[in-house]
mmCIF file of C-alpha atoms in Angstrom:
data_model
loop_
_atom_site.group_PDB
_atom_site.id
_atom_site.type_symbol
_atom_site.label_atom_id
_atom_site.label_comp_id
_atom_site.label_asym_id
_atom_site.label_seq_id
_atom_site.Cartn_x
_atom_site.Cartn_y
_atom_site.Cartn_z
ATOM 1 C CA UNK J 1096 0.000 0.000 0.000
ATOM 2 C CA UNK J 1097 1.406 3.321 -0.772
ATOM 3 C CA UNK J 1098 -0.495 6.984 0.310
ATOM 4 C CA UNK J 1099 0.395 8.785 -3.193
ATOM 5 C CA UNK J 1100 -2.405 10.071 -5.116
ATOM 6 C CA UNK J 1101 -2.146 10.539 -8.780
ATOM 7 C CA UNK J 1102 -4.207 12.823 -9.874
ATOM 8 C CA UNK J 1103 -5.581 12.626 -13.743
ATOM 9 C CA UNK J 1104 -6.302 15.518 -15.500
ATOM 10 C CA UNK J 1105 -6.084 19.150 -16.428
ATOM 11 C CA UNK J 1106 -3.973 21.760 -14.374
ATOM 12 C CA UNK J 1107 -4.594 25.153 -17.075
ATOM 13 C CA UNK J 1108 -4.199 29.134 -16.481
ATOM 14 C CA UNK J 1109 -7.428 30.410 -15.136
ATOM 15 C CA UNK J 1110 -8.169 33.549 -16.671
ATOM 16 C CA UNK J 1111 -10.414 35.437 -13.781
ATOM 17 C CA UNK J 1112 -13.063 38.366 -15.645
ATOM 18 C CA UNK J 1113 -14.530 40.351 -13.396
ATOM 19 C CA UNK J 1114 -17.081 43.286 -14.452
ATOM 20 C CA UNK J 1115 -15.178 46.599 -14.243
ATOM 21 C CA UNK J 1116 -11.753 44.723 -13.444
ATOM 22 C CA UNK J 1117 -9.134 44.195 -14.926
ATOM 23 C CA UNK J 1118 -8.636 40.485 -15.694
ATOM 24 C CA UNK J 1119 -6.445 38.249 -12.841
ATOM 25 C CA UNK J 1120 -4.893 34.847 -13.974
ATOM 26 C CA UNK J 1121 -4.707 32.334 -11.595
ATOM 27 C CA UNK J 1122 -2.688 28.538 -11.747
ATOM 28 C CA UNK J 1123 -5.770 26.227 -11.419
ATOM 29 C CA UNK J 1124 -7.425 23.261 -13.064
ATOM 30 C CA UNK J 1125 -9.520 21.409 -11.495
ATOM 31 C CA UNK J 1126 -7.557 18.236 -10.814
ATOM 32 C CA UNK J 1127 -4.212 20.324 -10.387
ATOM 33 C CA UNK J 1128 -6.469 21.960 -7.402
ATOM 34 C CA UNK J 1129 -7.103 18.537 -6.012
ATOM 35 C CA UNK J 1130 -3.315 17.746 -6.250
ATOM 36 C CA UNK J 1131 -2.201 21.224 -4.001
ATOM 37 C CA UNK J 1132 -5.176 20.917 -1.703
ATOM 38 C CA UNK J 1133 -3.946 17.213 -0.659
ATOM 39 C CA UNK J 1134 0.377 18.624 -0.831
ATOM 40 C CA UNK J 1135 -0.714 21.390 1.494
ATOM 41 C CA UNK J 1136 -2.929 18.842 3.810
ATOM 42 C CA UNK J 1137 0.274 16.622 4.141
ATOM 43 C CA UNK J 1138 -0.577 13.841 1.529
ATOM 44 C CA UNK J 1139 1.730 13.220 -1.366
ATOM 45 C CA UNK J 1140 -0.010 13.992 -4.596
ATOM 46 C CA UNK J 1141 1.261 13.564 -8.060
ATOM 47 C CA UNK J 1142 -0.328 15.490 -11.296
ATOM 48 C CA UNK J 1143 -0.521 13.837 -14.749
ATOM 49 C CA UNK J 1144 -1.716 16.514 -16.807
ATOM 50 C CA UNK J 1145 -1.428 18.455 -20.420
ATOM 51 C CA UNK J 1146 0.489 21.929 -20.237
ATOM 52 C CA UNK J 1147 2.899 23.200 -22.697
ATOM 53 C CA UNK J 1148 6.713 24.140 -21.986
ATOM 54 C CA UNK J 1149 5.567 28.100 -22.574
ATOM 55 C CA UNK J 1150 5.211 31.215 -20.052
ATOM 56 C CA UNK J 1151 1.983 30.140 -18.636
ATOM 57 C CA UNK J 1152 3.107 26.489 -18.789
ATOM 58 C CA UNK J 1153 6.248 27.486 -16.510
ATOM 59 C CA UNK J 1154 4.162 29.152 -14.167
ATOM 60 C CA UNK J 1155 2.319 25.801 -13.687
ATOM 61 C CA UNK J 1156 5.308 24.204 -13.360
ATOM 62 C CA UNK J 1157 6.713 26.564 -10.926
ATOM 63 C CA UNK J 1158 2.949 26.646 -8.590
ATOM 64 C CA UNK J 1159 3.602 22.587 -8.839
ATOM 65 C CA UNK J 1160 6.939 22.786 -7.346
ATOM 66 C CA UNK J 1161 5.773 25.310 -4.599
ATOM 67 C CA UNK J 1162 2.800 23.477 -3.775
ATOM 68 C CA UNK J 1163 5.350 19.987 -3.123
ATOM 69 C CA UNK J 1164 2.991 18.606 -6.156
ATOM 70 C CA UNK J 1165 5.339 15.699 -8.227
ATOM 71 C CA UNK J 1166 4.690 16.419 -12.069
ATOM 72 C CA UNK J 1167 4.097 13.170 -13.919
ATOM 73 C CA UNK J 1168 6.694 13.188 -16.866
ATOM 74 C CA UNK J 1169 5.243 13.611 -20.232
ATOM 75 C CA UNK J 1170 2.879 16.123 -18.221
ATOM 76 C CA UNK J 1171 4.908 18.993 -19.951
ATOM 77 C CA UNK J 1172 4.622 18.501 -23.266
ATOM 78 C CA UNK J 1173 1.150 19.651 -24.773
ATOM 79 C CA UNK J 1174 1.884 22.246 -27.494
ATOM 80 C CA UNK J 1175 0.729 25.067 -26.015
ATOM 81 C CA UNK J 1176 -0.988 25.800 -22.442
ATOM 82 C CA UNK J 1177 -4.324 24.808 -21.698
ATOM 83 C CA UNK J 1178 -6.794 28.246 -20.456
ATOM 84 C CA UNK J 1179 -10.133 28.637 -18.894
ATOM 85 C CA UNK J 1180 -11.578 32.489 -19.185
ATOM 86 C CA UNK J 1181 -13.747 31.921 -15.501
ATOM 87 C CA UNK J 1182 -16.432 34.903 -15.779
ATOM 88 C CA UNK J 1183 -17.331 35.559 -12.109
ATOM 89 C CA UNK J 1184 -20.866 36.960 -11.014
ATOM 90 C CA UNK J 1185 -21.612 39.980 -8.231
ATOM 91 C CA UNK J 1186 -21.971 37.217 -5.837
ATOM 92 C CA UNK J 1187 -18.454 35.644 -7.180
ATOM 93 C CA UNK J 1188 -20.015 32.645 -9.010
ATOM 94 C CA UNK J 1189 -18.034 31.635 -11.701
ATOM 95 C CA UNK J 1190 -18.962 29.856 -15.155
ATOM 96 C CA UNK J 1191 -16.233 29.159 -17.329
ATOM 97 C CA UNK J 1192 -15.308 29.338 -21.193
ATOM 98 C CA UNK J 1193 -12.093 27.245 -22.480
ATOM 99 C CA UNK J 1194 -9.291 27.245 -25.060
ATOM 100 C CA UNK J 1195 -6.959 24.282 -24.478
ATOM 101 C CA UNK J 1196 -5.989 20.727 -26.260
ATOM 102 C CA UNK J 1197 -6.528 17.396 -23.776
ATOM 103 C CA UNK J 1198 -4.698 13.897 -23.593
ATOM 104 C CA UNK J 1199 -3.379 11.111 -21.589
ATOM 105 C CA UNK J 1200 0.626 10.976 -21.796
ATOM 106 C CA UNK J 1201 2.301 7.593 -21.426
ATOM 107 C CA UNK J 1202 1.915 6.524 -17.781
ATOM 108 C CA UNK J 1203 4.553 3.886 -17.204
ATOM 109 C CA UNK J 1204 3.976 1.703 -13.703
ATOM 110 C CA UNK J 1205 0.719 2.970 -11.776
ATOM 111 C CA UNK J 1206 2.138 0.149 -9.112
ATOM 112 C CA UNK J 1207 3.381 3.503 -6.725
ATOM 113 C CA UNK J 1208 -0.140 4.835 -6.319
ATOM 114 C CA UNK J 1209 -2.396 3.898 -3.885
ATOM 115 C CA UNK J 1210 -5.206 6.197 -5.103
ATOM 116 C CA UNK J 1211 -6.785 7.666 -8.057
ATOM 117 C CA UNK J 1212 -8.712 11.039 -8.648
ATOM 118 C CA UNK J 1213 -9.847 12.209 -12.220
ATOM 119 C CA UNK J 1214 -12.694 13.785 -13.472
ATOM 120 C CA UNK J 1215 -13.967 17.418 -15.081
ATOM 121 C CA UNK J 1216 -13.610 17.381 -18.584
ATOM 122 C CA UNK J 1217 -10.531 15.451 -18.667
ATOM 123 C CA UNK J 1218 -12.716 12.234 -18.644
ATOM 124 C CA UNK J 1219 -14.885 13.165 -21.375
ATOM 125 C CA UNK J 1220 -13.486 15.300 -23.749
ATOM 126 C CA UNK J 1221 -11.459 13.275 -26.495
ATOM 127 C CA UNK J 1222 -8.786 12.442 -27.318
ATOM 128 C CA UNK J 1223 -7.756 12.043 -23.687
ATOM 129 C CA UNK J 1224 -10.580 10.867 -22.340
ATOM 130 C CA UNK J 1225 -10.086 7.636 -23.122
ATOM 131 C CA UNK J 1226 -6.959 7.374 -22.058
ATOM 132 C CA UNK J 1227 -8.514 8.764 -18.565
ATOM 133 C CA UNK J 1228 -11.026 5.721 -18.436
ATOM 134 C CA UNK J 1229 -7.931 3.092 -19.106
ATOM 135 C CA UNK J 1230 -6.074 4.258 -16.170
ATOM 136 C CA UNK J 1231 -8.842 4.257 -14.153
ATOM 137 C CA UNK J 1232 -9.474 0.681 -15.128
ATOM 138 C CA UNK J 1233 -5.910 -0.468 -14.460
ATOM 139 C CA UNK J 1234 -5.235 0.893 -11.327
ATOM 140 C CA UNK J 1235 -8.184 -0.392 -9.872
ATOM 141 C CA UNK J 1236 -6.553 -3.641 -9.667
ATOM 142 C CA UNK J 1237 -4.563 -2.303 -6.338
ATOM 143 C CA UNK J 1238 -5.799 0.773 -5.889
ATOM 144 C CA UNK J 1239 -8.552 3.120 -5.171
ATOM 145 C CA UNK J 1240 -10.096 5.804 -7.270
ATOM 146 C CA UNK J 1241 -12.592 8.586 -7.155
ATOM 147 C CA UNK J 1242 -14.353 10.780 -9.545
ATOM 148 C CA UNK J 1243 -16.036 14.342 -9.935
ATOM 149 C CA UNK J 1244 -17.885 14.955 -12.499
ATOM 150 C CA UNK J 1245 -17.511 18.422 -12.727
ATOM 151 C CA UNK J 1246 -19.793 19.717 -15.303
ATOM 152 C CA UNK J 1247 -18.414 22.078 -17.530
ATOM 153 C CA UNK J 1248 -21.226 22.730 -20.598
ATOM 154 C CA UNK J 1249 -18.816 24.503 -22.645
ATOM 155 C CA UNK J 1250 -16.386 21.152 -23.049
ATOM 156 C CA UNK J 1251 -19.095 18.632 -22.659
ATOM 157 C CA UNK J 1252 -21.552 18.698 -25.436
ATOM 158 C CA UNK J 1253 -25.096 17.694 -23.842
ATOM 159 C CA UNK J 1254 -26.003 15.296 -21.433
ATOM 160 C CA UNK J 1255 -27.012 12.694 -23.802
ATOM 161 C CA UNK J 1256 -23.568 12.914 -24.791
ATOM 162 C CA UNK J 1257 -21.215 12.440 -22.088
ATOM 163 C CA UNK J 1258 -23.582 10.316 -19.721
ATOM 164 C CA UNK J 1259 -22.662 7.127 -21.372
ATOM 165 C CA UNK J 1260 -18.343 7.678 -20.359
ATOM 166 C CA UNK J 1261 -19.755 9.502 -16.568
ATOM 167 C CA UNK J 1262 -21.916 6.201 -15.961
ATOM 168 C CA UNK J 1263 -18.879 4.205 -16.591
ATOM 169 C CA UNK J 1264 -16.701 6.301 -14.376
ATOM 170 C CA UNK J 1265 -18.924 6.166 -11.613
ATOM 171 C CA UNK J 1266 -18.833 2.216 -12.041
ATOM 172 C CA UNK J 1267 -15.379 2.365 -11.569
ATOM 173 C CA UNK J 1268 -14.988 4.512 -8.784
ATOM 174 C CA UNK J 1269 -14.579 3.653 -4.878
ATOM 175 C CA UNK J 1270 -15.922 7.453 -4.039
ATOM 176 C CA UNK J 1271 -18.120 9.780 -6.311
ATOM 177 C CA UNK J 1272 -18.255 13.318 -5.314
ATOM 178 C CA UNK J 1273 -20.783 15.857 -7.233
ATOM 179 C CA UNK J 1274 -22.655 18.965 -7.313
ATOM 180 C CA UNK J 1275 -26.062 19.496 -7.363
ATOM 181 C CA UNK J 1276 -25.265 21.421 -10.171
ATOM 182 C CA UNK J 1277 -23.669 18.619 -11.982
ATOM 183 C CA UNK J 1278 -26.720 16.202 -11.272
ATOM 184 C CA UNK J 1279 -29.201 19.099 -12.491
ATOM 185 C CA UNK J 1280 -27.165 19.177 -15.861
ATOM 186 C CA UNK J 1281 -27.072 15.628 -16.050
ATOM 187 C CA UNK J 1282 -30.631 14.514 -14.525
ATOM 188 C CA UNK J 1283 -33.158 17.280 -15.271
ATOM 189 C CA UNK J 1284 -35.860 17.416 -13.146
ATOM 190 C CA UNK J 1285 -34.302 13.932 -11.081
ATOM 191 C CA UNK J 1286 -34.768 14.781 -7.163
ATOM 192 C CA UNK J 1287 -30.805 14.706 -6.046
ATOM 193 C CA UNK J 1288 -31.514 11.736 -3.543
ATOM 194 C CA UNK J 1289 -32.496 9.401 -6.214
ATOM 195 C CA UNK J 1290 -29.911 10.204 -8.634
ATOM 196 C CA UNK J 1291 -27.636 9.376 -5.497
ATOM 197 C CA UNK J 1292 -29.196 6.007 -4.401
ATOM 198 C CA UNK J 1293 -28.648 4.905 -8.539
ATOM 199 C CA UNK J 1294 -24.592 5.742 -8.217
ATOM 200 C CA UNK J 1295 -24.318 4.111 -5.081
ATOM 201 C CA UNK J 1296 -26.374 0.727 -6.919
ATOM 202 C CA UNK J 1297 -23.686 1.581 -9.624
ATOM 203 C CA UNK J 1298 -20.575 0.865 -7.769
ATOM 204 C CA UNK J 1299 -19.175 3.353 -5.547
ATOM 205 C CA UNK J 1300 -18.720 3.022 -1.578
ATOM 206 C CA UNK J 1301 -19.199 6.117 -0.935
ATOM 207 C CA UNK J 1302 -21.413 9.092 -2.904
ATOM 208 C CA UNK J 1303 -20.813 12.496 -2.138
ATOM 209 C CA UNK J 1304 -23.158 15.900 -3.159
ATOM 210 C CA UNK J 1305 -22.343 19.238 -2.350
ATOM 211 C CA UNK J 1306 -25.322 21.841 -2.355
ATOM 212 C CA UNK J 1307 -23.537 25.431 -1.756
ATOM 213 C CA UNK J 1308 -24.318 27.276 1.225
ATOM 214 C CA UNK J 1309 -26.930 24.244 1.999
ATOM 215 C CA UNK J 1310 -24.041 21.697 2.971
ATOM 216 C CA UNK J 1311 -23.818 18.081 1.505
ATOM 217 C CA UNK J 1312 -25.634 14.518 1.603
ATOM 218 C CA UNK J 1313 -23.851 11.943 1.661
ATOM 219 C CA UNK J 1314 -24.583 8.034 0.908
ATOM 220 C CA UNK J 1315 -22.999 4.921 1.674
ATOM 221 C CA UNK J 1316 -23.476 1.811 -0.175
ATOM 222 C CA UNK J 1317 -23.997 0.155 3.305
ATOM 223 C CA UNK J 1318 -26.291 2.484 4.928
ATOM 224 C CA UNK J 1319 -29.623 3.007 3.324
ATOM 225 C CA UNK J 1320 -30.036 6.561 5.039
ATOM 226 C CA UNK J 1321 -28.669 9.969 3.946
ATOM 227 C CA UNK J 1322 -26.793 12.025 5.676
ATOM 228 C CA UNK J 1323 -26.601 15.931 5.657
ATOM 229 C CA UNK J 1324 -23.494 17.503 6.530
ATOM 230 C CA UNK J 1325 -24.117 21.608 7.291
ATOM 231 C CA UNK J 1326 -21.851 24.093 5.366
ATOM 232 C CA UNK J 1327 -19.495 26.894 7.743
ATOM 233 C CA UNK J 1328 -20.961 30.022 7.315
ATOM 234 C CA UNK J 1329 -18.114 32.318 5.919
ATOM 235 C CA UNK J 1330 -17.267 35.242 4.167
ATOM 236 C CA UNK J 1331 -17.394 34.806 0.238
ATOM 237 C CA UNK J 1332 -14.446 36.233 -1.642
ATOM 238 C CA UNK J 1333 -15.220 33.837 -4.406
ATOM 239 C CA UNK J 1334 -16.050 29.936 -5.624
ATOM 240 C CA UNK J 1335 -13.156 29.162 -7.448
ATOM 241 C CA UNK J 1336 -11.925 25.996 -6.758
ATOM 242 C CA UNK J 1337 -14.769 25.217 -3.797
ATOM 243 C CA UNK J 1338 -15.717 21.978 -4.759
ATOM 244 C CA UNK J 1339 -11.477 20.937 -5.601
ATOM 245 C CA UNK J 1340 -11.012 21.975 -1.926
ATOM 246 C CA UNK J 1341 -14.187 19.921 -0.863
ATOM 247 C CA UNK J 1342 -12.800 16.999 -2.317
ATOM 248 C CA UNK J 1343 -9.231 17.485 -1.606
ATOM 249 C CA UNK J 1344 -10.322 17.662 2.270
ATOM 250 C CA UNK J 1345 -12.853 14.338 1.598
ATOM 251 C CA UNK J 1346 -9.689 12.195 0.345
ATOM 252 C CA UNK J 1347 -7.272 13.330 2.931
ATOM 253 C CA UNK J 1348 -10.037 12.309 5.583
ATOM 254 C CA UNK J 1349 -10.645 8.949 3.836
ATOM 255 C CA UNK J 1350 -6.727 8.338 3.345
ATOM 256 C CA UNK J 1351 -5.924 9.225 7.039
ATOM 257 C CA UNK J 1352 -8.610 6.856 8.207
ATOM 258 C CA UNK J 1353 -7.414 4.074 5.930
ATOM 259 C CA UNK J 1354 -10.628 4.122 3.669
ATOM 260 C CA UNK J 1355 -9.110 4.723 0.362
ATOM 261 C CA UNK J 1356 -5.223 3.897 -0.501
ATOM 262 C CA UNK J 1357 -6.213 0.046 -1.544
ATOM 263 C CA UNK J 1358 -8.282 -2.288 -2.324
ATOM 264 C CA UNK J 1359 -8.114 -3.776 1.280
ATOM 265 C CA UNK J 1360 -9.502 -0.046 2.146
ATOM 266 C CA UNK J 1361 -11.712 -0.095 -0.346
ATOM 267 C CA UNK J 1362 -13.441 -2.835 1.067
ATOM 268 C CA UNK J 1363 -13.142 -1.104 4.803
ATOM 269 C CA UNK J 1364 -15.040 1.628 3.244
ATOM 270 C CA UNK J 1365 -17.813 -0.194 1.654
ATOM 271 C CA UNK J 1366 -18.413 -1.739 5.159
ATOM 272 C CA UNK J 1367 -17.991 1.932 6.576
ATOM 273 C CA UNK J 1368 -20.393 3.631 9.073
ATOM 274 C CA UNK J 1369 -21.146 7.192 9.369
ATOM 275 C CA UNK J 1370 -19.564 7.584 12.523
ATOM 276 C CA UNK J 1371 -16.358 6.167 10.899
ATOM 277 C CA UNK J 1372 -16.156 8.656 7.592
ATOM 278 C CA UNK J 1373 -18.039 11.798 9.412
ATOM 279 C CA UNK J 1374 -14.338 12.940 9.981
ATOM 280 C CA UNK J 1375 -13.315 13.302 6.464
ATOM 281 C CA UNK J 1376 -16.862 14.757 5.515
ATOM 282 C CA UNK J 1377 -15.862 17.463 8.207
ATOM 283 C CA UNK J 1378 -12.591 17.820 6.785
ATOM 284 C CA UNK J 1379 -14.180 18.799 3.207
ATOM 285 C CA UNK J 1380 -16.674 20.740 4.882
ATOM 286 C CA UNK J 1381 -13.366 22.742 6.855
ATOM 287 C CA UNK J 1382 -11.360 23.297 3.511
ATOM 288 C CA UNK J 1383 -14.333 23.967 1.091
ATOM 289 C CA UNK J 1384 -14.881 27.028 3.306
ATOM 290 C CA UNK J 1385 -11.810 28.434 3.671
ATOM 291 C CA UNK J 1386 -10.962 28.173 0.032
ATOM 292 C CA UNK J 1387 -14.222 30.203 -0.469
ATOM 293 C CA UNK J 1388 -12.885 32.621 1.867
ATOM 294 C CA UNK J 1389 -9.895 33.497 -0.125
ATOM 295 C CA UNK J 1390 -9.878 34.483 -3.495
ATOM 296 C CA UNK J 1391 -8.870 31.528 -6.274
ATOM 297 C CA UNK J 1392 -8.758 28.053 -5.543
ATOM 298 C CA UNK J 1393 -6.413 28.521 -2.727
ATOM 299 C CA UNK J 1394 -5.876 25.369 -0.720
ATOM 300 C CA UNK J 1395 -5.873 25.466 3.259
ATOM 301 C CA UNK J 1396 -3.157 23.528 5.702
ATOM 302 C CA UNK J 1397 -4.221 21.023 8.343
ATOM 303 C CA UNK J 1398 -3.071 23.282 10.800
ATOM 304 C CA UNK J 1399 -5.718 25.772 9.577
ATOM 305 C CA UNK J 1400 -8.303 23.108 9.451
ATOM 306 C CA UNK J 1401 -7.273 21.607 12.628
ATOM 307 C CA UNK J 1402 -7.975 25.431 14.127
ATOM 308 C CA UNK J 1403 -11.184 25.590 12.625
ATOM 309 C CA UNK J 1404 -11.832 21.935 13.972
ATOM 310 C CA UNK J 1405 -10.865 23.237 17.727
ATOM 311 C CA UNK J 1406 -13.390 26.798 17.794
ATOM 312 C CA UNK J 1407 -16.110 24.416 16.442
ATOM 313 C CA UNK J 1408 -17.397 21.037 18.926
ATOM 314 C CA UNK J 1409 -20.184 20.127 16.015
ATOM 315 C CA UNK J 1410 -17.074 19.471 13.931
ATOM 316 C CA UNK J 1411 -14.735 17.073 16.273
#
């Protein structure tokens, strides 16, 4: 068993437009989010991505090395730098508009990972999405995986489209973690809980939706009731990168707890109770917030969350 995650699938430049401002870029990505959030929680994360060897490519580069992120080799050698132009409300909602090129580069031994996250449009958008679903399917011979779908419109086509490669992910996956968003997009009209109880028939352990300022349910395949966790109340500077920090904070919990990191986890997990995973569900709850607290997807320490953790008894 090893506690490395690999994490599969796009770091870019986000491009920040705010009404009356001039624009900000930010290093982000949605899976090179998940990769800092676990470095600065203390859990070695690796990033196999698709940047380019340019300005904005070294700057990835250079937030991977800061961050204590490993970069995957063959990570570095897209043709040009992958960009998301993120288009943020009053309220600091953001919806997103891309230019970039995706796909899988060699991966060698997957042997020194003990757990997979992927998702966004990195596991639907071709030509890499295949190779997305391949590693997925060979790692899960020794190791765990999870998946956010991570519904970006622009990328995805329509529902009918990508559903067919998001079902399949979800089979594979030990832990699913969505938005409500993402399950209106997909399931229009679907009441959340249902949509839930089908991924949880599907395969996962463990099925995770965040609803904004209303918190998360949460689902385990071995528990037929739902549980709501309650959302901090905190100061919004802005959403970017609120549901990377969610589920960097959910995989650190499960990995320090021993649910995810193997298939001998995996099968701890599916036999989990709540009172055994409500500590990584508090830990996502802890960094979600203070990532929305701060502007771009910044990604809190343990000591902050263990600070948070101590002010607040409903969270211990």
């Amino acid at each position: 068993m090893t506690d490395r995650t690999l994490c599969l699938g796009e770091a870019l430049v986000d491009v920040v437009l705010r009404d009356g401002a001039e624009p900000v870029e930010h290093v982000g990505g949605s899976l090179f989010n998940v990769a800092c959030g676990l470095a600065a929680l203390g859990d070695p994360a690796s990033i196999l991505s698709w940047w380019g060897r340019d300005e904005r490519g070294a700057r990835i580069t250079g937030a991977a090395a800061g961050a204590g992120v490993e970069i995957v080799a063959g990570t570095e050698d897209a043709p040009a730098t992958p960009l998301a132009y993120a288009h943020l409300d009053a309220e600091g909602r953001a919806s997103y508009e891309f230019d970039l090129q995706w796909r899988v580069p060699e991966t060698g031994d997957l042997e020194r990972y003990g757990h997979l996250h992927t998702g966004s449009f990195a596991a639907t958008l071709g030509p890499g999405a295949d190779g997305v679903r391949d590693v997925a399917a060979r790692i899960r011979d020794h190791a765990t995986v999870s998946y956010d779908p991570n519904i970006r419109p622009a990328l995805m086509g329509t529902p009918a489209e990508v559903l067919p490669r998001i079902t399949e992910l979800i089979g594979l996956a030990d832990v699913v973690k969505a938005s409500d968003e993402d399950i209106s997009w997909l399931h229009p009209g679907e009441p959340v809980e249902d949509v839930m109880r089908r991924w949880v028939a599907a395969g996962p352990a463990l099925v995770v939706v965040t609803r904004g300022p209303w918190g998360a349910y949460a689902l385990l395949a071995g528990n037929r009731d739902m549980l709501h966790v309650d959302q901090l109340t905190v100061e919004v500077a802005d959403t970017v990168g609120a549901g990377d920090s969610f589920m960097a904070g959910l995989i650190s919990g499960l990995l320090d707890a021993g649910y995810l990191g193997s298939r001998y986890a995996a099968r701890r997990l599916r036999g989990a109770r709540w009172s055994d995973v409500q500590p990584a569900l508090h830990r996502a709850v802890i960094t979600s917030a203070l990532t929305v607290s701060r502007a771009g997807a910044y990604g809190p320490s343990m000591t902050e969350v263990e600070t948070v953790r101590a002010r607040d008894t409903t969270l211990r």
